[in-house]
Tab-separated table of C-alpha atoms in Angstrom:
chain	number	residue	atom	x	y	z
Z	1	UNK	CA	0.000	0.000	0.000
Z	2	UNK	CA	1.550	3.107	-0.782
Z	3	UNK	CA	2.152	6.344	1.585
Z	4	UNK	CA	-1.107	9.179	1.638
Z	5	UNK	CA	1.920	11.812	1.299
Z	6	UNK	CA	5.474	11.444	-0.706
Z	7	UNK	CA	8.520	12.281	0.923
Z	8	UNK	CA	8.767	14.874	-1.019
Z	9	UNK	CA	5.384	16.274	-0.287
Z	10	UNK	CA	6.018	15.882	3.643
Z	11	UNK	CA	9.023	18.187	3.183
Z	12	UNK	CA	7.312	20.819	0.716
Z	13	UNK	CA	4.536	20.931	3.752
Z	14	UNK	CA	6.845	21.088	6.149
Z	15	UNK	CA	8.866	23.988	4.695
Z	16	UNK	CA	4.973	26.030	4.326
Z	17	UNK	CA	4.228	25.404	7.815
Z	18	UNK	CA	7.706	26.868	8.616
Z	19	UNK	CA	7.464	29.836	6.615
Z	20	UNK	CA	3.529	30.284	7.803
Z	21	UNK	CA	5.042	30.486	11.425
Z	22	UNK	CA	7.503	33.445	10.512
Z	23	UNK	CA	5.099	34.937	8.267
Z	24	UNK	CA	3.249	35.187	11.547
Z	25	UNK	CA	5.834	36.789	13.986
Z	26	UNK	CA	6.235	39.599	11.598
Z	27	UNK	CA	2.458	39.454	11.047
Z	28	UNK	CA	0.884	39.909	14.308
Z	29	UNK	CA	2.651	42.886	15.918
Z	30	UNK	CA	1.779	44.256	12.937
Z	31	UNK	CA	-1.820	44.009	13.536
Z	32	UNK	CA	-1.395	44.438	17.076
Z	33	UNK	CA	-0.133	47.953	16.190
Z	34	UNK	CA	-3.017	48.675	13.654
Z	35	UNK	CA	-5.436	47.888	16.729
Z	36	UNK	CA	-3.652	49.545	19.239
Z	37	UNK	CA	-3.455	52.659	17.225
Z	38	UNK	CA	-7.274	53.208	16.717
Z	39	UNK	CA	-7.510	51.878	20.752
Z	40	UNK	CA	-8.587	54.405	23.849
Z	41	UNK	CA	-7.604	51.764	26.403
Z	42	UNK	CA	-4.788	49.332	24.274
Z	43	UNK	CA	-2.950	47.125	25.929
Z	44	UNK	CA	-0.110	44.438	25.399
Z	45	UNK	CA	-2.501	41.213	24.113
Z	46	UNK	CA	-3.704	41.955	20.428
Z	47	UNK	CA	-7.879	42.175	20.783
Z	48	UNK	CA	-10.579	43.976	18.253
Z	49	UNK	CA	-10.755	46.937	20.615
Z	50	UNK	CA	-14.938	48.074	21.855
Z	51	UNK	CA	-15.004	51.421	20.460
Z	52	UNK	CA	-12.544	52.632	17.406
Z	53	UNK	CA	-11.156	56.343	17.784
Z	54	UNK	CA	-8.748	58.415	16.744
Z	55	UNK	CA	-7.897	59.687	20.068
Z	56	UNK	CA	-4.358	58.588	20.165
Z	57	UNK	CA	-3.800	60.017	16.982
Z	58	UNK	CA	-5.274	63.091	18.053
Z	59	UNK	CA	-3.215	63.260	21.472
Z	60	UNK	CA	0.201	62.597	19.694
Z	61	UNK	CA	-0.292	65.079	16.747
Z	62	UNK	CA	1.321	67.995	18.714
Z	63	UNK	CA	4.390	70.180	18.197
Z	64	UNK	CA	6.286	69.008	21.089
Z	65	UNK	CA	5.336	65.351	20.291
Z	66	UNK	CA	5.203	64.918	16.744
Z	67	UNK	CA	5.778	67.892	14.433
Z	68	UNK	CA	9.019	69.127	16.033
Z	69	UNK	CA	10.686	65.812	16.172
Z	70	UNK	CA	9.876	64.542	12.752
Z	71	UNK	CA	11.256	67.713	11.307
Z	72	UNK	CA	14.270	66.936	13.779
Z	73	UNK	CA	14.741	63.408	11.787
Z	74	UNK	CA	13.967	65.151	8.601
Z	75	UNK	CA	16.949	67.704	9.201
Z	76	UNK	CA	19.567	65.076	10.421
Z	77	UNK	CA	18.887	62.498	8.122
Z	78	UNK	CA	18.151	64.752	4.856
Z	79	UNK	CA	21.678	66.691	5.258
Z	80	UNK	CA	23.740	63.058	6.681
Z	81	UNK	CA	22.440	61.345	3.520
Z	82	UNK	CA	22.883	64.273	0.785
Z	83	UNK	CA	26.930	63.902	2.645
Z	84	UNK	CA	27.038	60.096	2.284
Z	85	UNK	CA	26.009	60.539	-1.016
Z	86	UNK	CA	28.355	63.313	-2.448
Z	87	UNK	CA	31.319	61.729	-0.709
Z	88	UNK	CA	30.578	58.029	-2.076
Z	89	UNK	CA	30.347	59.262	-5.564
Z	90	UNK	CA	33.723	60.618	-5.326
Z	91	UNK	CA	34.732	57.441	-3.382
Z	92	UNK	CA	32.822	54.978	-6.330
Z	93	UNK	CA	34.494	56.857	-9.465
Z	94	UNK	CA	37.767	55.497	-9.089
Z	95	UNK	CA	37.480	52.457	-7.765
Z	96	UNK	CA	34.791	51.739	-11.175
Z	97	UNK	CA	37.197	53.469	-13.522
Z	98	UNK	CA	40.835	52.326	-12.518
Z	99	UNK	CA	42.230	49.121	-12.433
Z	100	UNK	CA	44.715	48.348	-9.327
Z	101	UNK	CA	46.174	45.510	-7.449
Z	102	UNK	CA	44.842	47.218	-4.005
Z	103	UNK	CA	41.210	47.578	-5.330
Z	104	UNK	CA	40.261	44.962	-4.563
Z	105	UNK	CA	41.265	44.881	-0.279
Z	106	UNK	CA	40.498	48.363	-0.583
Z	107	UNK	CA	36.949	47.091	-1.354
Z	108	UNK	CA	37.364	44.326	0.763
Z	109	UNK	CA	38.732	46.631	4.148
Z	110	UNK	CA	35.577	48.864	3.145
Z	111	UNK	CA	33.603	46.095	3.504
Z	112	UNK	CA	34.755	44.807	6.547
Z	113	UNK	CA	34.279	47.883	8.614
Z	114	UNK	CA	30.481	47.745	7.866
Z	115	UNK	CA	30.738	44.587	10.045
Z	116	UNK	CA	31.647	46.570	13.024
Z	117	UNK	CA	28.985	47.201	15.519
Z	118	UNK	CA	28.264	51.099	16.362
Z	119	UNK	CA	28.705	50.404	20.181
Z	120	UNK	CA	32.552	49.483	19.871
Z	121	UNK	CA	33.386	52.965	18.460
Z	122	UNK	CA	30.253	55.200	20.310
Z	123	UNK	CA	33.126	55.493	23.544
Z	124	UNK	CA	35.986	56.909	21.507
Z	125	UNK	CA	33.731	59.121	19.425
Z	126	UNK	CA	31.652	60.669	22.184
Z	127	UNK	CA	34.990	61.287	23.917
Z	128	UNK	CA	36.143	62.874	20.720
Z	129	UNK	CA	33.050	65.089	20.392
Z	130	UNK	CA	33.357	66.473	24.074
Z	131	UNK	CA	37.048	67.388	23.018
Z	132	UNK	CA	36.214	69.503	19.829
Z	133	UNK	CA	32.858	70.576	20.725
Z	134	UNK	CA	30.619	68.746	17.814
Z	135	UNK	CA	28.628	66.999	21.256
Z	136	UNK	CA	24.913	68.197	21.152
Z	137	UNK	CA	24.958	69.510	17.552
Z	138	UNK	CA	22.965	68.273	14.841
Z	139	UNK	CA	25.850	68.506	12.066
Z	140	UNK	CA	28.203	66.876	14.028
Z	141	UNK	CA	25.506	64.263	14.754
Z	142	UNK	CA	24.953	63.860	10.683
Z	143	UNK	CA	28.633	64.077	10.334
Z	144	UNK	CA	28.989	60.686	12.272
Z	145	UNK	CA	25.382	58.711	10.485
Z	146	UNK	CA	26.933	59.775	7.009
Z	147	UNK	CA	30.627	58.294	8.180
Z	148	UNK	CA	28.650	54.995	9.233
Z	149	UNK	CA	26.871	54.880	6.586
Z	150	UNK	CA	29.444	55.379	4.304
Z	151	UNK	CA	31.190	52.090	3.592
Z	152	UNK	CA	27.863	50.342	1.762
Z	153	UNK	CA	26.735	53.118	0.179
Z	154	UNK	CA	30.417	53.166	-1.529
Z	155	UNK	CA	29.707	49.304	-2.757
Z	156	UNK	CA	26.570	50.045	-4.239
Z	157	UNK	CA	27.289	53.356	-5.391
Z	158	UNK	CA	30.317	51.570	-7.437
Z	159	UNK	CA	28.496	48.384	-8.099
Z	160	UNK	CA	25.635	50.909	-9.959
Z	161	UNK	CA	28.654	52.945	-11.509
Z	162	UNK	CA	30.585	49.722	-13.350
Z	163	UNK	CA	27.033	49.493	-15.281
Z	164	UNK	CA	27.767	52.518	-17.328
Z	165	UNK	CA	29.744	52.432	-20.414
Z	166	UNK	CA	32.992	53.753	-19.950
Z	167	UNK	CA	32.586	54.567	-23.747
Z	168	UNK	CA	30.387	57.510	-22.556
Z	169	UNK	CA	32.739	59.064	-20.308
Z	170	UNK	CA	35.166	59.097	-23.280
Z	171	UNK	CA	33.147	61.002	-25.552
Z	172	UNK	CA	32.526	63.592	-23.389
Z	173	UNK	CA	36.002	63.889	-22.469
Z	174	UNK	CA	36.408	64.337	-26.039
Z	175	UNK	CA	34.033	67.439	-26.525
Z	176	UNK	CA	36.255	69.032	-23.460
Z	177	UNK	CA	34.609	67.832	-20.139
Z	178	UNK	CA	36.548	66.777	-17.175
Z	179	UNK	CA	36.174	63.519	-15.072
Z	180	UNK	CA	34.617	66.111	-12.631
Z	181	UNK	CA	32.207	67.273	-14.940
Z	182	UNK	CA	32.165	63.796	-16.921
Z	183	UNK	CA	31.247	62.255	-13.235
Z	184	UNK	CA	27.898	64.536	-13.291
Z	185	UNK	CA	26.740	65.277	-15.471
Z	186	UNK	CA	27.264	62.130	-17.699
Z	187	UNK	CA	27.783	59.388	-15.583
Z	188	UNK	CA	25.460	60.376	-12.133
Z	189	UNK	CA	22.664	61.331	-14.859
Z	190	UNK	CA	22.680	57.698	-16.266
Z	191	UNK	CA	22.637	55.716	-13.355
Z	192	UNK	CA	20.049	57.662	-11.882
Z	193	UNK	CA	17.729	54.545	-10.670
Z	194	UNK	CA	20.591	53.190	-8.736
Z	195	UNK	CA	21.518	56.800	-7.500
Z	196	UNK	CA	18.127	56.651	-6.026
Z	197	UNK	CA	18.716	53.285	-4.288
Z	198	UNK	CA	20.949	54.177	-2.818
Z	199	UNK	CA	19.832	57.526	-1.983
Z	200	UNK	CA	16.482	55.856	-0.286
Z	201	UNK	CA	18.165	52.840	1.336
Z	202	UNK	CA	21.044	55.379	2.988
Z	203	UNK	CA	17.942	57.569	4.164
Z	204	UNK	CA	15.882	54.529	5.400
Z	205	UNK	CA	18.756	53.141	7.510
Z	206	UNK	CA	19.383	56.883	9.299
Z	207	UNK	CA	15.812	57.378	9.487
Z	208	UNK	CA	15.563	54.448	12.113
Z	209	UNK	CA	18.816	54.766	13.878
Z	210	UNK	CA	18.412	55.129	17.764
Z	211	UNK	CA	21.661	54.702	19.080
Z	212	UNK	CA	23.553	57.619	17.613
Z	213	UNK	CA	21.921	60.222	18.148
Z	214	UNK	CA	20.794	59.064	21.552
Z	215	UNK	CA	24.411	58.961	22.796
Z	216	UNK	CA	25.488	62.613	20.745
Z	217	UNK	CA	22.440	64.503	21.345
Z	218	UNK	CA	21.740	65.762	24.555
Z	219	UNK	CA	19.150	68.906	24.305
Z	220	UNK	CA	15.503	67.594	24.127
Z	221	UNK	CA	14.334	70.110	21.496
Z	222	UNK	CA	17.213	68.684	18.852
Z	223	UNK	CA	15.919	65.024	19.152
Z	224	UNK	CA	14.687	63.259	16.372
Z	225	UNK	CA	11.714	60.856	16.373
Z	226	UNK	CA	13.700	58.000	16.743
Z	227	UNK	CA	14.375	59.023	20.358
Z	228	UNK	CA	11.531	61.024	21.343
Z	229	UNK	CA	9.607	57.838	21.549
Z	230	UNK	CA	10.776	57.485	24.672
Z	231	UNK	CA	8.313	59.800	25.820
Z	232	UNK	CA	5.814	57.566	25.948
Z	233	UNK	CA	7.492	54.897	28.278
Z	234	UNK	CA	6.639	56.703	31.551
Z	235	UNK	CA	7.950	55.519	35.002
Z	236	UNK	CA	6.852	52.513	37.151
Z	237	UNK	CA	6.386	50.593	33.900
Z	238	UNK	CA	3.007	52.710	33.262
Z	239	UNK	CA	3.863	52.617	29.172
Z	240	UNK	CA	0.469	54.872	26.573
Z	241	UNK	CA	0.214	51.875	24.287
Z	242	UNK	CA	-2.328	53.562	22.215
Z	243	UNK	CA	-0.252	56.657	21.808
Z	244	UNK	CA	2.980	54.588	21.370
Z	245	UNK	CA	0.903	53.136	18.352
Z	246	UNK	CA	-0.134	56.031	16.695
Z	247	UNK	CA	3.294	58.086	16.901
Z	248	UNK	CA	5.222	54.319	15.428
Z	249	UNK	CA	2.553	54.263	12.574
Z	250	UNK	CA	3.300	58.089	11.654
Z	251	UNK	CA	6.966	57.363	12.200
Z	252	UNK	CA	7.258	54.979	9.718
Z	253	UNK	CA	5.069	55.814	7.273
Z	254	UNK	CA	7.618	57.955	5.315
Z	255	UNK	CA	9.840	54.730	5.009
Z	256	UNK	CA	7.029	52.501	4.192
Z	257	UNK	CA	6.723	54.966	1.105
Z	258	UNK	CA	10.455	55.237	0.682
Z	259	UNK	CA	10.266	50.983	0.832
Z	260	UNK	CA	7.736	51.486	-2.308
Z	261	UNK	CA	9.828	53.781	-4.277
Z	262	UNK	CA	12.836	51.423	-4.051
Z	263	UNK	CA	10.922	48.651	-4.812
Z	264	UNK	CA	9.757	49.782	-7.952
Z	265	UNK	CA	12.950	50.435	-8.881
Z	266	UNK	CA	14.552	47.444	-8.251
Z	267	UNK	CA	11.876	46.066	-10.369
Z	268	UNK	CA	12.563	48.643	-13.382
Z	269	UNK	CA	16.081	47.407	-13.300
Z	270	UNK	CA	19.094	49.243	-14.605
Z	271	UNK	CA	19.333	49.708	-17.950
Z	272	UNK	CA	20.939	51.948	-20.597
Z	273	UNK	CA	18.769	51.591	-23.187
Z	274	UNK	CA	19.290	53.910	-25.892
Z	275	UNK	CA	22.404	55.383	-24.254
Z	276	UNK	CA	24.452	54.211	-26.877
Z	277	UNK	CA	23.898	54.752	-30.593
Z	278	UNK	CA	25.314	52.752	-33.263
């Protein structure tokens, strides 16, 4: 008598139920935050709450709250990525367009420092910030996200860069532009979807960094949103869930939409079509 289910069919179940189970740890404090959000008297356990509201969205849309911190993250983040960006350009162009026997553990070192966590170098930096006075200020705050940042936004930035034709660069070096000027307004112009990758994955990894600017910014009305959710874990363990909600669902809806953008253009691709006549 044969089996009701094939090996193979026991393991392709197996592997569903698996994935169902994760599929479900992302999935339901996802919902729990949907329910909390539009909840007067939320709570930790995930329930249909009695009466929907928009209280909590109500209590946390406030200047001191909301507004003022957002535009906080908006500041810091905006100006450390537009840095990250400018300097890994410069940073991609050569290691694209020259061939060298240190490229490669150039790359490779580049690599490796992404691998460092922030809280082996937070000591020695916030002990270099007291010493030349960048502690509490928001450039010397995006100074240090666009530093971190740095290294992977260099490997995609070059990664995107090797995709255009070096044939390009030539002919405008021919009709009198420098690399410089080659660099942008050739070069930046064509790879402009994976510009915006990177642009948009650099942003979305400040946007949600606690740590940093936790440890270099001390004045409450310079905090971004990322740490002025604190203010809703009060003492005694008394924590608003409902508010907590609301604020994390207007927090990250600017990445969700960010998370859109760069998935459409992943999906586009990268291509040069038409960049090159015959």
């Amino acid at each position: 008598m044969r089996p009701l289910l094939t090996r193979r069919t026991r393991h392709r179940l197996a592997a569903d139920a698996a994935l169902l189970a994760v599929a479900c740890a992302f999935a339901v404090p996802l919902v729990w935050l949907v329910l909390a959000s539009v909840d007067a008297e939320a709570g930790l356990r995930v329930q249909v709450p009695d009466a929907v509201g928009g209280g909590n969205f109500t209590a946390v849309l406030t200047d001191d709250i909301t507004f003022t911190p957002m535009l906080n993250s908006l500041l810091l983040c905006g100006s450390a990525t537009l840095v990250t960006i400018v300097c890994a350009a410069l940073a991609a162009y050569p290691l694209s367009r020259y061939r060298s026997r240190i490229t490669r553990p150039y790359l490779l070192g580049v690599l490796f420092t992404t691998c460092l966590p922030i809280t082996a170098v937070m000591v020695p930096v916030y002990g270099l910030y007291v010493r030349i006075n960048l502690i509490d200020t928001v450039y010397g705050t995006a100074l240090f996200l666009a530093t971190a940042q740095l290294p992977f936004a260099v490997w995609l930035m070059k990664n995107f860069m090797d995709g255009v034709p070096v044939i390009l660069e030539e002919a405008a070096w021919t009709d009198g532009a420098g690399r410089l000027q080659a660099l942008v307004r050739v070069i930046l112009p064509l790879m402009g979807p994976g510009l915006s990758v990177v642009t948009i994955y650099c942003f979305i990894m400040m946007w949600g960094n606690f740590f940093v600017p936790f440890m270099l910014l001390l004045s409450p009305e310079q905090l971004p949103a990322s740490v002025s959710i604190f203010t809703f874990f009060g003492n005694y363990g008394q924590v608003a869930y409902g508010q907590l909600a609301a604020f994390s669902i207007l927090y990250s809806t600017p990445v969700v939409l960010l998370y859109a953008l760069i998935a459409r253009r992943m999906g586009g691709g990268f291509t040069l079509g038409g960049a090159v006549k015959g």
